Amino acid sequence: MAKKRIIITNKDRERLEDLFKSTLAAVFRNKPYLNDLRGELDRASVVAPEEVPGDVITMNSIVRLKDMQTKEVETFTLVYPDEANIKGGKLSVLAPLGTAILGYRVGDLVRWTVPSGKGCWRVEELLYQPERDGIAACPS
């Protein structure tokens, strides 16, 4: 599990905290990745949306990741569970890799346990970050 202190916006944290109280979270309550996300939020540096650095992965960011084992590069949008569609490149924050990348920066190595085992990805590029483009977080 990651030990790095991530950066998240107060809006993202608020919405993720609401997610923990939702009926959806009740379904996932005993899943280790929900506890992983809880741990990440507990360690996070929380900032206002206008203060988040432009190279940090926030919710609804579009990010290019390189799998350091396979060298495959994939592009994902980090989304809330109700918007997830892995075939469409929309990665849920409740998926192990989604939890892993939240709050990381361009150039960071992300080491995380996923269903296929331990993995390592490099954040290659942040193609879009809502805060960088002045877009406010959407209410739930």
mmCIF file of N, CA and C in Angstrom, residues 24-78:
data_model
loop_
_atom_site.group_PDB
_atom_site.id
_atom_site.type_symbol
_atom_site.label_atom_id
_atom_site.label_comp_id
_atom_site.label_asym_id
_atom_site.label_seq_id
_atom_site.Cartn_x
_atom_site.Cartn_y
_atom_site.Cartn_z
ATOM 1 N N LEU A 24 -23.977 2.629 -1.746
ATOM 2 C CA LEU A 24 -22.977 1.967 -2.583
ATOM 3 C C LEU A 24 -21.786 1.525 -1.738
ATOM 4 N N ALA A 25 -21.348 2.387 -0.838
ATOM 5 C CA ALA A 25 -20.215 2.035 0.015
ATOM 6 C C ALA A 25 -20.560 0.861 0.917
ATOM 7 N N ALA A 26 -21.812 0.750 1.309
ATOM 8 C CA ALA A 26 -22.231 -0.371 2.159
ATOM 9 C C ALA A 26 -21.986 -1.707 1.441
ATOM 10 N N VAL A 27 -22.161 -1.723 0.141
ATOM 11 C CA VAL A 27 -21.919 -2.923 -0.655
ATOM 12 C C VAL A 27 -20.437 -3.288 -0.640
ATOM 13 N N PHE A 28 -19.584 -2.283 -0.627
ATOM 14 C CA PHE A 28 -18.139 -2.481 -0.684
ATOM 15 C C PHE A 28 -17.476 -2.453 0.694
ATOM 16 N N ARG A 29 -18.241 -2.338 1.762
ATOM 17 C CA ARG A 29 -17.723 -2.104 3.110
ATOM 18 C C ARG A 29 -16.565 -3.038 3.501
ATOM 19 N N ASN A 30 -16.648 -4.313 3.162
ATOM 20 C CA ASN A 30 -15.612 -5.259 3.571
ATOM 21 C C ASN A 30 -14.503 -5.439 2.540
ATOM 22 N N LYS A 31 -14.486 -4.636 1.523
ATOM 23 C CA LYS A 31 -13.461 -4.730 0.493
ATOM 24 C C LYS A 31 -12.218 -3.960 0.923
ATOM 25 N N PRO A 32 -11.041 -4.555 0.753
ATOM 26 C CA PRO A 32 -9.815 -3.873 1.206
ATOM 27 C C PRO A 32 -9.580 -2.542 0.514
ATOM 28 N N TYR A 33 -9.999 -2.403 -0.747
ATOM 29 C CA TYR A 33 -9.712 -1.148 -1.441
ATOM 30 C C TYR A 33 -10.523 0.015 -0.898
ATOM 31 N N LEU A 34 -11.668 -0.240 -0.270
ATOM 32 C CA LEU A 34 -12.395 0.844 0.378
ATOM 33 C C LEU A 34 -11.599 1.337 1.589
ATOM 34 N N ASN A 35 -11.011 0.403 2.318
ATOM 35 C CA ASN A 35 -10.141 0.772 3.438
ATOM 36 C C ASN A 35 -8.889 1.486 2.944
ATOM 37 N N ASP A 36 -8.371 1.076 1.777
ATOM 38 C CA ASP A 36 -7.205 1.749 1.201
ATOM 39 C C ASP A 36 -7.531 3.210 0.895
ATOM 40 N N LEU A 37 -8.716 3.439 0.302
ATOM 41 C CA LEU A 37 -9.117 4.810 -0.007
ATOM 42 C C LEU A 37 -9.280 5.609 1.285
ATOM 43 N N ARG A 38 -9.874 5.001 2.300
ATOM 44 C CA ARG A 38 -10.038 5.673 3.591
ATOM 45 C C ARG A 38 -8.668 6.089 4.137
ATOM 46 N N GLY A 39 -7.690 5.186 4.064
ATOM 47 C CA GLY A 39 -6.345 5.493 4.526
ATOM 48 C C GLY A 39 -5.711 6.633 3.746
ATOM 49 N N GLU A 40 -5.906 6.624 2.439
ATOM 50 C CA GLU A 40 -5.357 7.702 1.603
ATOM 51 C C GLU A 40 -5.958 9.053 2.001
ATOM 52 N N LEU A 41 -7.270 9.079 2.215
ATOM 53 C CA LEU A 41 -7.929 10.328 2.596
ATOM 54 C C LEU A 41 -7.460 10.806 3.966
ATOM 55 N N ASP A 42 -7.253 9.868 4.878
ATOM 56 C CA ASP A 42 -6.795 10.233 6.218
ATOM 57 C C ASP A 42 -5.407 10.867 6.198
ATOM 58 N N ARG A 43 -4.553 10.457 5.260
ATOM 59 C CA ARG A 43 -3.182 10.985 5.164
ATOM 60 C C ARG A 43 -3.062 12.201 4.239
ATOM 61 N N ALA A 44 -4.098 12.486 3.486
ATOM 62 C CA ALA A 44 -4.007 13.487 2.419
ATOM 63 C C ALA A 44 -3.794 14.905 2.933
ATOM 64 N N SER A 45 -3.090 15.690 2.124
ATOM 65 C CA SER A 45 -3.042 17.138 2.307
ATOM 66 C C SER A 45 -4.244 17.679 1.549
ATOM 67 N N VAL A 46 -5.122 18.381 2.243
ATOM 68 C CA VAL A 46 -6.357 18.884 1.642
ATOM 69 C C VAL A 46 -6.193 20.372 1.364
ATOM 70 N N VAL A 47 -6.472 20.755 0.107
ATOM 71 C CA VAL A 47 -6.307 22.143 -0.314
ATOM 72 C C VAL A 47 -7.568 22.614 -1.036
ATOM 73 N N ALA A 48 -7.724 23.916 -1.146
ATOM 74 C CA ALA A 48 -8.816 24.485 -1.930
ATOM 75 C C ALA A 48 -8.565 24.171 -3.408
ATOM 76 N N PRO A 49 -9.633 24.050 -4.210
ATOM 77 C CA PRO A 49 -9.442 23.720 -5.634
ATOM 78 C C PRO A 49 -8.472 24.654 -6.354
ATOM 79 N N GLU A 50 -8.505 25.930 -6.019
ATOM 80 C CA GLU A 50 -7.611 26.878 -6.701
ATOM 81 C C GLU A 50 -6.168 26.759 -6.244
ATOM 82 N N GLU A 51 -5.919 25.992 -5.176
ATOM 83 C CA GLU A 51 -4.564 25.818 -4.660
ATOM 84 C C GLU A 51 -3.908 24.502 -5.064
ATOM 85 N N VAL A 52 -4.671 23.606 -5.713
ATOM 86 C CA VAL A 52 -4.100 22.307 -6.079
ATOM 87 C C VAL A 52 -3.105 22.512 -7.232
ATOM 88 N N PRO A 53 -1.908 21.954 -7.110
ATOM 89 C CA PRO A 53 -0.947 22.086 -8.215
ATOM 90 C C PRO A 53 -1.507 21.498 -9.515
ATOM 91 N N GLY A 54 -1.129 22.068 -10.620
ATOM 92 C CA GLY A 54 -1.653 21.675 -11.922
ATOM 93 C C GLY A 54 -1.200 20.317 -12.414
ATOM 94 N N ASP A 55 -0.294 19.650 -11.685
ATOM 95 C CA ASP A 55 0.171 18.336 -12.112
ATOM 96 C C ASP A 55 -0.326 17.213 -11.201
ATOM 97 N N VAL A 56 -1.343 17.498 -10.362
ATOM 98 C CA VAL A 56 -1.888 16.523 -9.421
ATOM 99 C C VAL A 56 -3.174 15.915 -9.992
ATOM 100 N N ILE A 57 -3.301 14.601 -9.864
ATOM 101 C CA ILE A 57 -4.504 13.903 -10.333
ATOM 102 C C ILE A 57 -5.628 14.132 -9.326
ATOM 103 N N THR A 58 -6.679 14.792 -9.786
ATOM 104 C CA THR A 58 -7.877 15.024 -8.987
ATOM 105 C C THR A 58 -9.026 14.248 -9.628
ATOM 106 N N MET A 59 -10.171 14.269 -8.987
ATOM 107 C CA MET A 59 -11.329 13.609 -9.571
ATOM 108 C C MET A 59 -11.666 14.268 -10.903
ATOM 109 N N ASN A 60 -12.029 13.455 -11.870
ATOM 110 C CA ASN A 60 -12.375 13.852 -13.234
ATOM 111 C C ASN A 60 -11.165 14.279 -14.068
ATOM 112 N N SER A 61 -9.973 14.038 -13.550
ATOM 113 C CA SER A 61 -8.764 14.283 -14.339
ATOM 114 C C SER A 61 -8.603 13.185 -15.382
ATOM 115 N N ILE A 62 -7.975 13.533 -16.488
ATOM 116 C CA ILE A 62 -7.619 12.557 -17.522
ATOM 117 C C ILE A 62 -6.109 12.393 -17.455
ATOM 118 N N VAL A 63 -5.690 11.147 -17.250
ATOM 119 C CA VAL A 63 -4.283 10.879 -16.978
ATOM 120 C C VAL A 63 -3.766 9.756 -17.873
ATOM 121 N N ARG A 64 -2.506 9.884 -18.266
ATOM 122 C CA ARG A 64 -1.835 8.832 -19.037
ATOM 123 C C ARG A 64 -0.874 8.125 -18.096
ATOM 124 N N LEU A 65 -1.046 6.791 -17.975
ATOM 125 C CA LEU A 65 -0.231 5.974 -17.078
ATOM 126 C C LEU A 65 0.567 4.955 -17.873
ATOM 127 N N LYS A 66 1.774 4.697 -17.425
ATOM 128 C CA LYS A 66 2.603 3.664 -18.031
ATOM 129 C C LYS A 66 2.800 2.542 -17.025
ATOM 130 N N ASP A 67 2.395 1.335 -17.400
ATOM 131 C CA ASP A 67 2.623 0.147 -16.582
ATOM 132 C C ASP A 67 4.110 -0.169 -16.698
ATOM 133 N N MET A 68 4.818 -0.125 -15.595
ATOM 134 C CA MET A 68 6.269 -0.287 -15.633
ATOM 135 C C MET A 68 6.699 -1.728 -15.888
ATOM 136 N N GLN A 69 5.780 -2.688 -15.739
ATOM 137 C CA GLN A 69 6.115 -4.082 -16.035
ATOM 138 C C GLN A 69 5.903 -4.388 -17.517
ATOM 139 N N THR A 70 4.750 -3.995 -18.047
ATOM 140 C CA THR A 70 4.424 -4.327 -19.437
ATOM 141 C C THR A 70 4.841 -3.238 -20.419
ATOM 142 N N LYS A 71 5.139 -2.048 -19.900
ATOM 143 C CA LYS A 71 5.481 -0.851 -20.684
ATOM 144 C C LYS A 71 4.280 -0.314 -21.463
ATOM 145 N N GLU A 72 3.093 -0.866 -21.226
ATOM 146 C CA GLU A 72 1.871 -0.404 -21.878
ATOM 147 C C GLU A 72 1.470 0.948 -21.304
ATOM 148 N N VAL A 73 1.012 1.839 -22.173
ATOM 149 C CA VAL A 73 0.548 3.159 -21.762
ATOM 150 C C VAL A 73 -0.960 3.219 -22.000
ATOM 151 N N GLU A 74 -1.685 3.632 -20.966
ATOM 152 C CA GLU A 74 -3.135 3.743 -21.071
ATOM 153 C C GLU A 74 -3.578 5.098 -20.562
ATOM 154 N N THR A 75 -4.724 5.546 -21.067
ATOM 155 C CA THR A 75 -5.298 6.817 -20.656
ATOM 156 C C THR A 75 -6.618 6.548 -19.936
ATOM 157 N N PHE A 76 -6.781 7.175 -18.766
ATOM 158 C CA PHE A 76 -7.986 7.003 -17.966
ATOM 159 C C PHE A 76 -8.509 8.348 -17.500
ATOM 160 N N THR A 77 -9.823 8.408 -17.288
ATOM 161 C CA THR A 77 -10.449 9.505 -16.569
ATOM 162 C C THR A 77 -10.813 8.955 -15.204
ATOM 163 N N LEU A 78 -10.378 9.603 -14.128
ATOM 164 C CA LEU A 78 -10.676 9.160 -12.771
ATOM 165 C C LEU A 78 -12.057 9.687 -12.391
#
